[in-house]
Each structure stands twice: as structure tokens, then as C-alpha cells.
mmCIF file of C-alpha atoms in Angstrom:
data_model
loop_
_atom_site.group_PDB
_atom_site.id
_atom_site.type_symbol
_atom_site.label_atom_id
_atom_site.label_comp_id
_atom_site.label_asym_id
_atom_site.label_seq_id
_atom_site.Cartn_x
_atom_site.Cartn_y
_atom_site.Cartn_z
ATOM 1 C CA UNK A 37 -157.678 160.890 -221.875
ATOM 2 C CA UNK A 38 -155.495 158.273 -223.539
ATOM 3 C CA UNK A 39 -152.100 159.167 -224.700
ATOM 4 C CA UNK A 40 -153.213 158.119 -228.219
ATOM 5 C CA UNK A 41 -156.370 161.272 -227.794
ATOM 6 C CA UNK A 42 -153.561 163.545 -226.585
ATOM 7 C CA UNK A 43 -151.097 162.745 -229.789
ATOM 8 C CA UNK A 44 -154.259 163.346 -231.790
ATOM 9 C CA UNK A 45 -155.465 166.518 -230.383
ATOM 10 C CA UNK A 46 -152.215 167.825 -231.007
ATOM 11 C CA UNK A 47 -151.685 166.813 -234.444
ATOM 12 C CA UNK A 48 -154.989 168.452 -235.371
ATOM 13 C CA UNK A 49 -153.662 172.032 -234.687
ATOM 14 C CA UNK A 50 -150.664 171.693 -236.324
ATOM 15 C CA UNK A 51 -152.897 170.495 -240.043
ATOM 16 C CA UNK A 52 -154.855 173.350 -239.302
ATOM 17 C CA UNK A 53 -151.376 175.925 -239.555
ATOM 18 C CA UNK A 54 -150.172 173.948 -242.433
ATOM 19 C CA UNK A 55 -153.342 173.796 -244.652
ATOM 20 C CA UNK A 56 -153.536 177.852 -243.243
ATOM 21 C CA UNK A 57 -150.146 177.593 -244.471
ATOM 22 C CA UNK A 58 -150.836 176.256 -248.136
ATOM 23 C CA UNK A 59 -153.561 178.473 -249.027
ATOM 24 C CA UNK A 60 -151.518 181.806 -247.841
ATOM 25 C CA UNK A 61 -148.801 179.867 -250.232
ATOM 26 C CA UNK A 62 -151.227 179.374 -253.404
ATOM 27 C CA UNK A 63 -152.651 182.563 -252.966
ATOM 28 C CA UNK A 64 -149.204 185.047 -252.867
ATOM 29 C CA UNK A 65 -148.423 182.236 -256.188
ATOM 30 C CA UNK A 66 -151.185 183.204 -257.608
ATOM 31 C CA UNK A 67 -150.686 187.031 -257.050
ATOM 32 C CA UNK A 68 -147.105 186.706 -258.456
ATOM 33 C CA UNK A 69 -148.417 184.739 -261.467
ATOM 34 C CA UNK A 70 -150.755 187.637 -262.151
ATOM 35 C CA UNK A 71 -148.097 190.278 -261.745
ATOM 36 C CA UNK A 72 -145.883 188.174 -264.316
ATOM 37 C CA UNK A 73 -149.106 188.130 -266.895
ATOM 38 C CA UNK A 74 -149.136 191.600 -266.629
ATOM 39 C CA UNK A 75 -145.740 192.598 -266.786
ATOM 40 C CA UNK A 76 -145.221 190.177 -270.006
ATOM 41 C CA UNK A 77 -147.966 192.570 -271.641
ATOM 42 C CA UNK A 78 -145.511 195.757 -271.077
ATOM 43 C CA UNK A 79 -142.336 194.484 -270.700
ATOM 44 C CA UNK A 80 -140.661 196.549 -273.324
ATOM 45 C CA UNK A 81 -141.625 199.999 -271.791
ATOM 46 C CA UNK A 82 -139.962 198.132 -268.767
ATOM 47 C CA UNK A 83 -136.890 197.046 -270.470
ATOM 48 C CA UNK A 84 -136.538 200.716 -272.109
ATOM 49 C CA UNK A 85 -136.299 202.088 -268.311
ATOM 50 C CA UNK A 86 -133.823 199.757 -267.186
ATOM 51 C CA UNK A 87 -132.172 200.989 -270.357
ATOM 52 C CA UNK A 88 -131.748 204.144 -269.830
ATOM 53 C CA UNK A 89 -128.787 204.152 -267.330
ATOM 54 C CA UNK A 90 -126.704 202.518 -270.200
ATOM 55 C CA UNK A 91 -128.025 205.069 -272.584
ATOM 56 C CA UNK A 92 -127.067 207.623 -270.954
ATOM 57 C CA UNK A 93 -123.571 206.448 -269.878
ATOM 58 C CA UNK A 94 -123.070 206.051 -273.706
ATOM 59 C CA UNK A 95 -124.672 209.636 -274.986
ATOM 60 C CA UNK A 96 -121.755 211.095 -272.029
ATOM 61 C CA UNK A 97 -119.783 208.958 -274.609
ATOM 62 C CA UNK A 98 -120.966 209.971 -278.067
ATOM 63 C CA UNK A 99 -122.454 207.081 -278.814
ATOM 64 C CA UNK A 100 -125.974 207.859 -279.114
ATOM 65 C CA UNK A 101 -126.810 203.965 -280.673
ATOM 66 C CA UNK A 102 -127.118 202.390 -277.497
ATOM 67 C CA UNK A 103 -129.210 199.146 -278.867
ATOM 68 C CA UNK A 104 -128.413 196.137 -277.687
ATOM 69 C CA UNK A 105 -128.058 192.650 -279.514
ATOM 70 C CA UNK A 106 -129.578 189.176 -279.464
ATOM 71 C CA UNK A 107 -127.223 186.582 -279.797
ATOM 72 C CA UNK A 108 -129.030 183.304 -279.735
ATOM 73 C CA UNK A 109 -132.445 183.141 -281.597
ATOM 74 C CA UNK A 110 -135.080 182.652 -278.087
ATOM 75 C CA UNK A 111 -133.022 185.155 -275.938
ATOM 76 C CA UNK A 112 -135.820 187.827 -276.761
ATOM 77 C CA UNK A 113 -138.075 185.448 -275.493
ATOM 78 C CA UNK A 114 -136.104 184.898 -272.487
ATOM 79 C CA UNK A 115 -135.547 188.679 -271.364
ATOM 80 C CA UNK A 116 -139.129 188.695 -271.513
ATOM 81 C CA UNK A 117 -139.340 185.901 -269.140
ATOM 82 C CA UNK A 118 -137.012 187.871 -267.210
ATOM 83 C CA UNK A 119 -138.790 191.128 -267.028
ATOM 84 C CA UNK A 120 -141.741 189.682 -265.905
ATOM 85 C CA UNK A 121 -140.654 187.598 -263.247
ATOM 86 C CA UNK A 122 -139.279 191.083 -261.642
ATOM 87 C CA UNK A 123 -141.877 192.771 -262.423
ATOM 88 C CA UNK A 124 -144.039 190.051 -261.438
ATOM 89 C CA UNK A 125 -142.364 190.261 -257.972
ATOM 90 C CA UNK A 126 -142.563 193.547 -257.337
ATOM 91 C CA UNK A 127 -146.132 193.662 -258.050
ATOM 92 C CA UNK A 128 -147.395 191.301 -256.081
ATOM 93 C CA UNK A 129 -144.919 192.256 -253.168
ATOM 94 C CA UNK A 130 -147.895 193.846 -251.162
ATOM 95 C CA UNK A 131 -149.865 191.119 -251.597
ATOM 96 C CA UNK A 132 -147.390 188.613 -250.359
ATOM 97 C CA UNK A 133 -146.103 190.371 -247.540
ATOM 98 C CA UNK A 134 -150.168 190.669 -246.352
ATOM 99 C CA UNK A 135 -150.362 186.954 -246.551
ATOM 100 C CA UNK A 136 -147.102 186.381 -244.820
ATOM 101 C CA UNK A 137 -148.726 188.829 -242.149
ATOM 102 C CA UNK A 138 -152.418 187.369 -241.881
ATOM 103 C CA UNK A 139 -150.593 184.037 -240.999
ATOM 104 C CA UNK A 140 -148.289 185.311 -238.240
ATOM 105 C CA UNK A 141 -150.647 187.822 -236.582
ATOM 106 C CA UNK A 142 -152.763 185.205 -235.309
ATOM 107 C CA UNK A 143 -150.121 183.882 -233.162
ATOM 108 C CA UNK A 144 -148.998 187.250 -231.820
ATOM 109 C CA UNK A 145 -149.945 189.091 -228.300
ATOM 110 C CA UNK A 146 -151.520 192.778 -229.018
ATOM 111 C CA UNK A 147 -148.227 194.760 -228.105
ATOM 112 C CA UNK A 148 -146.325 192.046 -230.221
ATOM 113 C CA UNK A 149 -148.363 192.877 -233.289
ATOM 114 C CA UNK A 150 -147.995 196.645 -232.714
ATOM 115 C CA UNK A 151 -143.886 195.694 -232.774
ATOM 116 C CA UNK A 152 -143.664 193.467 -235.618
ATOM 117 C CA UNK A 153 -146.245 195.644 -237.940
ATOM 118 C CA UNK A 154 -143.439 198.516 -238.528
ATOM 119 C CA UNK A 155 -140.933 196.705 -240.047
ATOM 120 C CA UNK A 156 -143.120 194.736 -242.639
ATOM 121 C CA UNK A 157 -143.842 197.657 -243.774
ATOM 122 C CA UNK A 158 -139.975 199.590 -243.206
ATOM 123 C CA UNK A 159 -138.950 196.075 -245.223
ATOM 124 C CA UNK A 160 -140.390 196.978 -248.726
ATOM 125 C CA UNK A 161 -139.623 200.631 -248.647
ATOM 126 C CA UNK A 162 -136.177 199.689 -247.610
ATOM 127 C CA UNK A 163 -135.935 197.179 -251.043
ATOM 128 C CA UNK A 164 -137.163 199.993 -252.659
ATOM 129 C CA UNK A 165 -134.751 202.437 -251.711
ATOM 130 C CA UNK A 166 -131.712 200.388 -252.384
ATOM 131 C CA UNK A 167 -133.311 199.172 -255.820
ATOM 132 C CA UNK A 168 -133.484 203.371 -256.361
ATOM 133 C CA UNK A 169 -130.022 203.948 -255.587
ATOM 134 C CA UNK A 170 -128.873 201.097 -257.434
ATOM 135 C CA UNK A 171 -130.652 202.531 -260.705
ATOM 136 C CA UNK A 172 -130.015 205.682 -259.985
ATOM 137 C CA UNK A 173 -126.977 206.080 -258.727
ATOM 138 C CA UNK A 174 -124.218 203.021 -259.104
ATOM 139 C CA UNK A 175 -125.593 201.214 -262.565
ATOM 140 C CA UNK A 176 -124.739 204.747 -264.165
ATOM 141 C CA UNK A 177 -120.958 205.216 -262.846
ATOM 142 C CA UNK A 178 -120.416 201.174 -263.209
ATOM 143 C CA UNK A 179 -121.459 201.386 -266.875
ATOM 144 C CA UNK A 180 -119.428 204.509 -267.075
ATOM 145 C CA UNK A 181 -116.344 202.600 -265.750
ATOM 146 C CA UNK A 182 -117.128 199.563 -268.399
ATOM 147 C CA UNK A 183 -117.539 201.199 -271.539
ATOM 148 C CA UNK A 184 -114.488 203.498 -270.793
ATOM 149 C CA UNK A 185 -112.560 199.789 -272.114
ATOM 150 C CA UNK A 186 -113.962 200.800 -275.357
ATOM 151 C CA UNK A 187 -111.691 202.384 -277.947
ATOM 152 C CA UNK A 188 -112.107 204.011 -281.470
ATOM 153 C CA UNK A 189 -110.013 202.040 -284.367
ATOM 154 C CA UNK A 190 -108.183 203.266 -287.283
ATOM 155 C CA UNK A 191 -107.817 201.658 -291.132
ATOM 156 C CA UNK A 192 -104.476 202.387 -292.626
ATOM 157 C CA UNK A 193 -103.307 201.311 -296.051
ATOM 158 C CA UNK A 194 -100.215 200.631 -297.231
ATOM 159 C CA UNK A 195 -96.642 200.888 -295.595
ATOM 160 C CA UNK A 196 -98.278 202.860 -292.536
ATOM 161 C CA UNK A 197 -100.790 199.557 -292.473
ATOM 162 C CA UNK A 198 -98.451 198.123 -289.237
ATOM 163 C CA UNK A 199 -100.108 201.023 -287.090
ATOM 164 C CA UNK A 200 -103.321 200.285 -287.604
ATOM 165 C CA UNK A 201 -105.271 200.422 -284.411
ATOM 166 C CA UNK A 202 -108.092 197.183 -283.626
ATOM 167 C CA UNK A 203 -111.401 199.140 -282.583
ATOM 168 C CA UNK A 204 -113.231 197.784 -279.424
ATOM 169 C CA UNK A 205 -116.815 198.925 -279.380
ATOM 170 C CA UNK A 206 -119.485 197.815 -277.186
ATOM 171 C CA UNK A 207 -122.314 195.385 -278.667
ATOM 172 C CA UNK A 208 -123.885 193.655 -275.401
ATOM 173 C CA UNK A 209 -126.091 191.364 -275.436
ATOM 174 C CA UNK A 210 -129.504 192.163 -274.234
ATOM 175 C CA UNK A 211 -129.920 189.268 -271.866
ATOM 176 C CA UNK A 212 -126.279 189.836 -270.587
ATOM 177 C CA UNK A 213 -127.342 193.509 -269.682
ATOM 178 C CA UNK A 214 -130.369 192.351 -267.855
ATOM 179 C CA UNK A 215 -129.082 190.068 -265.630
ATOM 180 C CA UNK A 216 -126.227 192.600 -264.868
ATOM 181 C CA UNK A 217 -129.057 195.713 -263.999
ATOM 182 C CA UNK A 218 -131.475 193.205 -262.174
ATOM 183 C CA UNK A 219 -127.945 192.153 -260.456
ATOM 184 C CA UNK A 220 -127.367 195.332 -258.997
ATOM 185 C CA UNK A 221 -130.837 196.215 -258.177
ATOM 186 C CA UNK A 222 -131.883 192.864 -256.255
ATOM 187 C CA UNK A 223 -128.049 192.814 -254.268
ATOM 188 C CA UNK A 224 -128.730 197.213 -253.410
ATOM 189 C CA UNK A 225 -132.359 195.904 -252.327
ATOM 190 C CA UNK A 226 -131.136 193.141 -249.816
ATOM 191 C CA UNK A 227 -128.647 194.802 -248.444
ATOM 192 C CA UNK A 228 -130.786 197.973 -247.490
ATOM 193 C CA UNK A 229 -132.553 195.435 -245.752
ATOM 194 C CA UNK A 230 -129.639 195.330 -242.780
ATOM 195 C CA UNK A 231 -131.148 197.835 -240.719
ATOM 196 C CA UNK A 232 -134.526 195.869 -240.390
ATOM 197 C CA UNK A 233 -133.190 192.506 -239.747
ATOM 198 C CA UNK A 234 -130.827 193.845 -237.488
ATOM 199 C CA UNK A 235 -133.371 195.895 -235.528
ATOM 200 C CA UNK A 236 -135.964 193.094 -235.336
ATOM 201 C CA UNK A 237 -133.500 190.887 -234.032
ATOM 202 C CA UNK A 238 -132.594 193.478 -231.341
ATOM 203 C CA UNK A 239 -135.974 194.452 -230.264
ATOM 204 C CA UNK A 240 -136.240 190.237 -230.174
ATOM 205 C CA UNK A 241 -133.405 190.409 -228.165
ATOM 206 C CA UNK A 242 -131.161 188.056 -230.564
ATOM 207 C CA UNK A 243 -128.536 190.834 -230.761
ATOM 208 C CA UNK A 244 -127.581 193.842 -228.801
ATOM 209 C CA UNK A 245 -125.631 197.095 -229.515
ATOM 210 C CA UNK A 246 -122.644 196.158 -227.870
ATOM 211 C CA UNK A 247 -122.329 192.531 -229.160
ATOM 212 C CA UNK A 248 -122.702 194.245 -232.593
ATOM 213 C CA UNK A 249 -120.057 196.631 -232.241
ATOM 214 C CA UNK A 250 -117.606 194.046 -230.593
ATOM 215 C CA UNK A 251 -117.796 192.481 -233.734
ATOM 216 C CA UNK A 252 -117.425 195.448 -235.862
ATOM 217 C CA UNK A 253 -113.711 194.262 -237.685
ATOM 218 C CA UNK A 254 -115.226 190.428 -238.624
ATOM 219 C CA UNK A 255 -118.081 192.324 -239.815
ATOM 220 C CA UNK A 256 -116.255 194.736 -242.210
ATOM 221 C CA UNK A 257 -114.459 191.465 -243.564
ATOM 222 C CA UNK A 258 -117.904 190.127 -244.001
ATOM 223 C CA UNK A 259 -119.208 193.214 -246.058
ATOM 224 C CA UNK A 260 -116.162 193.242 -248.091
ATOM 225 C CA UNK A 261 -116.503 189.324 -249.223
ATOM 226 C CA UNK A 262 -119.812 190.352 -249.308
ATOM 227 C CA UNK A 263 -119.717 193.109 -251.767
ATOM 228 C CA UNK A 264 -117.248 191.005 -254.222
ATOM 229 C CA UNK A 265 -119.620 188.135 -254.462
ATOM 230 C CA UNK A 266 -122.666 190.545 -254.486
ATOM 231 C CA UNK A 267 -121.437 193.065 -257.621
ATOM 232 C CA UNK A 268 -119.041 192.528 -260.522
ATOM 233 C CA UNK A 269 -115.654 192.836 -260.310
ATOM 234 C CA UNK A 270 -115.020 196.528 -260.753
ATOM 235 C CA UNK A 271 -113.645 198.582 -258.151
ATOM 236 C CA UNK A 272 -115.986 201.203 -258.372
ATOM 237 C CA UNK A 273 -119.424 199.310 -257.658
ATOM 238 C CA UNK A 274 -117.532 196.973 -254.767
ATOM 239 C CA UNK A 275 -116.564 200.531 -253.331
ATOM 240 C CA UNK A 276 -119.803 201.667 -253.093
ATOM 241 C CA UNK A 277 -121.375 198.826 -251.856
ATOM 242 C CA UNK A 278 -119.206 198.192 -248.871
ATOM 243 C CA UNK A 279 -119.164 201.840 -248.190
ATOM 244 C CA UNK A 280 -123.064 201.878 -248.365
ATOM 245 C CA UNK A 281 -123.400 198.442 -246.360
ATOM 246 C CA UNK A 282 -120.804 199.652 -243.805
ATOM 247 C CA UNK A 283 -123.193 202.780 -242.911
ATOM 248 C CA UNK A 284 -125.822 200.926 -242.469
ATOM 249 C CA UNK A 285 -124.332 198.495 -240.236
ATOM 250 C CA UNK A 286 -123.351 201.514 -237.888
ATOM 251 C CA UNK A 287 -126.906 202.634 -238.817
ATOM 252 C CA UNK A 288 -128.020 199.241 -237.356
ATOM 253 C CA UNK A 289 -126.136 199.562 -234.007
ATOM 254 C CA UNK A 290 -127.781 202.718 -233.377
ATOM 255 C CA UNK A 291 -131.224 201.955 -233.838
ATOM 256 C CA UNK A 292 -130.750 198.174 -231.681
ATOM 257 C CA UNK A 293 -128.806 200.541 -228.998
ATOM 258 C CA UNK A 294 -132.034 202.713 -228.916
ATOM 259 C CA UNK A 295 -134.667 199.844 -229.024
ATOM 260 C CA UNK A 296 -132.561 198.597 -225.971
ATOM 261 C CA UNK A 297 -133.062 202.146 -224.169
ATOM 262 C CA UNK A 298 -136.787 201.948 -224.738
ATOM 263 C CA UNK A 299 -137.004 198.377 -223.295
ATOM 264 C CA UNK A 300 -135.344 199.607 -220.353
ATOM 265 C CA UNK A 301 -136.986 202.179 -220.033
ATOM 266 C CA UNK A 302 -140.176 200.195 -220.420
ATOM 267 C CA UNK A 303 -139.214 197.401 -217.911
ATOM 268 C CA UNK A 304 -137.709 200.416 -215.080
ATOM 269 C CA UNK A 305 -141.188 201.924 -214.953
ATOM 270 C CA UNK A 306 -143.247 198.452 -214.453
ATOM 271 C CA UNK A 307 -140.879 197.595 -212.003
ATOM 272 C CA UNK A 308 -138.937 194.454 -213.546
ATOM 273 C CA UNK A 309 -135.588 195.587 -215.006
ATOM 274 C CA UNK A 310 -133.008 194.068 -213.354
ATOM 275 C CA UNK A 311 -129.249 195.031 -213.208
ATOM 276 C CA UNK A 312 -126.739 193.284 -215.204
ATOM 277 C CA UNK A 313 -123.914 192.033 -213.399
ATOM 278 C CA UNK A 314 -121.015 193.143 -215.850
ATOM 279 C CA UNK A 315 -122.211 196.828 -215.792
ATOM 280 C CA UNK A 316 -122.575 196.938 -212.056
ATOM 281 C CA UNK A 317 -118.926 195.527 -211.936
ATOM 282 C CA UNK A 318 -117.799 198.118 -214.534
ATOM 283 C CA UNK A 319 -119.606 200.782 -212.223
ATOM 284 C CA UNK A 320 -117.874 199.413 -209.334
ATOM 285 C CA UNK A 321 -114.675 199.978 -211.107
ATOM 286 C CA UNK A 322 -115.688 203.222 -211.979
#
């Protein structure tokens, strides 16, 4: 065989992956396109749930009118748009992750398969979980903490007209609001997604237990930048997500340090672990 034959035969595979490639691409598209159609159809029963956090953090308030404005003329249009798309998303979530796994299982031993399986599906139910809390627990004390800027005003006539008091009363804009909730739910929703990544990579063996806790102080400074970029600038929803971040890096360590055991554990009974030199000097020591 010519080297020219041996160029070709190996081109041919790699077309095959990429037009594999292309159609898993055009069909999760077309899944999230459909989920977008869908969601455009309802998306004010969907807008009235995300809603309902700043509702509520109002009527704590008094203020039961907790309608929101639009302040340029196709911003309606556009929280639609907006709606949809994360609606879109989330609906068609399954259908996307299948794809993603059709075209990687091929390439994947048995036992590999049987590893990698879990966490597509830990990965979702993760997002969904820090979406949850995000709704459910820090959009209500962050709007609490933003509103409490608010204050009543007072109209007085005459020589007492030097005290009067300027009212500040909320009237937020309704695409403003959305980006802020789908803010907090998307940055919750990554970052629940630590444990997984961090797991995979340690039953990969990309990290280890020990490496990760080594690093434990330029990590915290890395949760902390991360949680000012991630949330607005309020104390109380920066708090909250380092705190929740922080537990579940320690979270993380725990579950590489007992993917680790298992490998060992694995590896001792077929016969092929072999000692590391640092622990067997640390034993020594010992």
C-alpha cells in the first residue's frame, strides 16, 4: 500500500465522525428549535413563575402591585425571545444530552460506558437542583435585600415644604428582571455541576483527592472571584454562592478520594496496583 492509500484510508474515518458529528449537531438544533416554538406558545405562564419570587418579596413588603414595566416599545417581544430560548433549552436538554451520548458511546470499551453513563445523567439533575435552589431559595432573600433600598415619600406644603421626603419605589423593567432571575438560575445550575466534573476527571485520573485539597486556599480565591463575577453585587447572594460552591468543592474531594479507593481496590484484586513511591517513603518515615 502506497503512502498516498494509507493518508486516504485514514481520512475516510475521520469524514465518517464528522458527518456523524453534523447530523447529532442538526438534530439536538432541531430539538432546541422545537422546545423554543413551544415555549413561545406559553411563555407568559412561564414568565408569571419566574415572577413569583419578586412577588412575594414585595407582598412581605406591602406592596401587593408587583407588575413590572416595558421601557422600550419591542422589549415584550424580546422577553419572549428570552423565555423561550430557556425554555427551549431545558426542553430539549434530554434530547441533546442523548445525542451527545449516541456519538461518544461508540468509541467507548463496555466497562467505560458503564462509567461515563452515571454522570450524564447526575449532570442534568445536578443543573436542576442548583436552578431549584436558586429559585427557591437565593432569588427570594436577594430581592428581599434590593427592594429594602426602597422608601415611602412624603408631600408637604408650605413652610414645612423643606422636609419633604423624595419617594423611591421600585418600577423594574421586565427585561431587566429576566435577565437578573435567568442570571441566578443558569450561574446556581453550573456551579452544582462541580461535583460531576470534578469526579469524572478523578475517576479519569486528571485529578486526585490530595492534589485537590493541596490546592484548597487558590481554590477558595477562585470561588470567591468566582461568585462576584457570577451574581450581582450584593453581599447576600455572593455569600451564598461561595458558601454553596465551597461545600461542594469539599463535596468533590470526597467523592474523587472514594473513586480512587475503588480503583485501588479494583487494580489490588487483579493483581496490578502498584505502590507509589511517596507513600512508601512516608510509611518508611512512619
Amino acid at each position: 500500500m502506497t503512502p498516498l492509500d494509507e493518508i486516504e484510508d485514514s481520512s475516510a474515518p475521520l469524514i465518517e465522525h464528522l458527518a456523524e458529528l453534523r447530523s447529532r449537531l442538526i438534530r439536538s438544533l432541531l430539538a432546541f428549535v422545537a422546545g423554543m416554538v413551544v415555549c413561545f406558545t406559553v411563555w407568559n405562564p412561564i414568565f408569571d413563575f419566574l415572577t413569583r419570587p419578586l412577588c412575594a418579596a414585595m407582598a412581605t413588603r406591602g406592596q401587593e402591585d408587583c407588575g413590572l414595566i416595558l421601557i422600550a416599545l419591542q422589549e415584550g417581544f424580546f422577553v419572549a425571545v428570552s423565555i423561550s430560548m430557556l425554555g427551549g433549552l431545558v426542553l430539549a436538554f434530554p434530547v441533546i444530552s442523548y445525542q451527545m451520548w449516541r456519538f461518544v458511546a461508540p468509541g467507548l470499551y463496555k466497562s467505560e460506558k458503564g462509567a461515563f453513563l452515571p454522570f450524564m445523567i447526575a449532570s442534568p439533575f445536578m443543573f436542576f437542583l442548583g436552578a431549584s435552589f436558586a429559585y427557591y431559595v437565593v432569588t427570594p432573600l436577594a430581592f428581599d435585600f434590593f427592594l429594602g433600598f426602597q422608601q415611602p415619600g412624603s408631600l408637604v406644603e408650605g413652610p414645612d415644604a423643606e422636609t419633604a421626603v423624595a419617594g423611591i419605589a421600585f418600577q423594574g423593567s421586565a427585561q431587566a428582571y429576566l435577565a437578573l432571575t435567568i442570571k441566578f438560575i443558569v450561574a446556581f445550575g453550573l456551579c452544582f455541576q462541580l461535583p460531576v466534573l470534578l469526579t469524572l476527571m478523578g475517576k479519569a485520573g486528571l485529578v486526585s483527592a490530595k492534589g485537590l485539597g493541596s490546592v484548597r486556599k487558590y481554590a477558595v480565591v477562585a470561588i470567591l472571584l468566582l461568585a462576584a463575577v457570577a451574581t450581582p453585587p450584593d453581599v447576600v447572594s455572593q455569600v451564598i454562592l461561595f458558601t454553596v460552591v465551597y461545600g461542594l468543592y469539599e463535596v468533590s474531594i470526597l467523592l474523587v478520594a472514594r473513586v480512587e479507593k475503588k480503583r485501588e481496590a479494583r487494580l489490588r484484586a487483579e493483581g496490578l496496583w502498584v505502590e507509589d513511591e511517596d507513600e512508601d517513603d512516608e510509611e518508611a518515615v512512619k
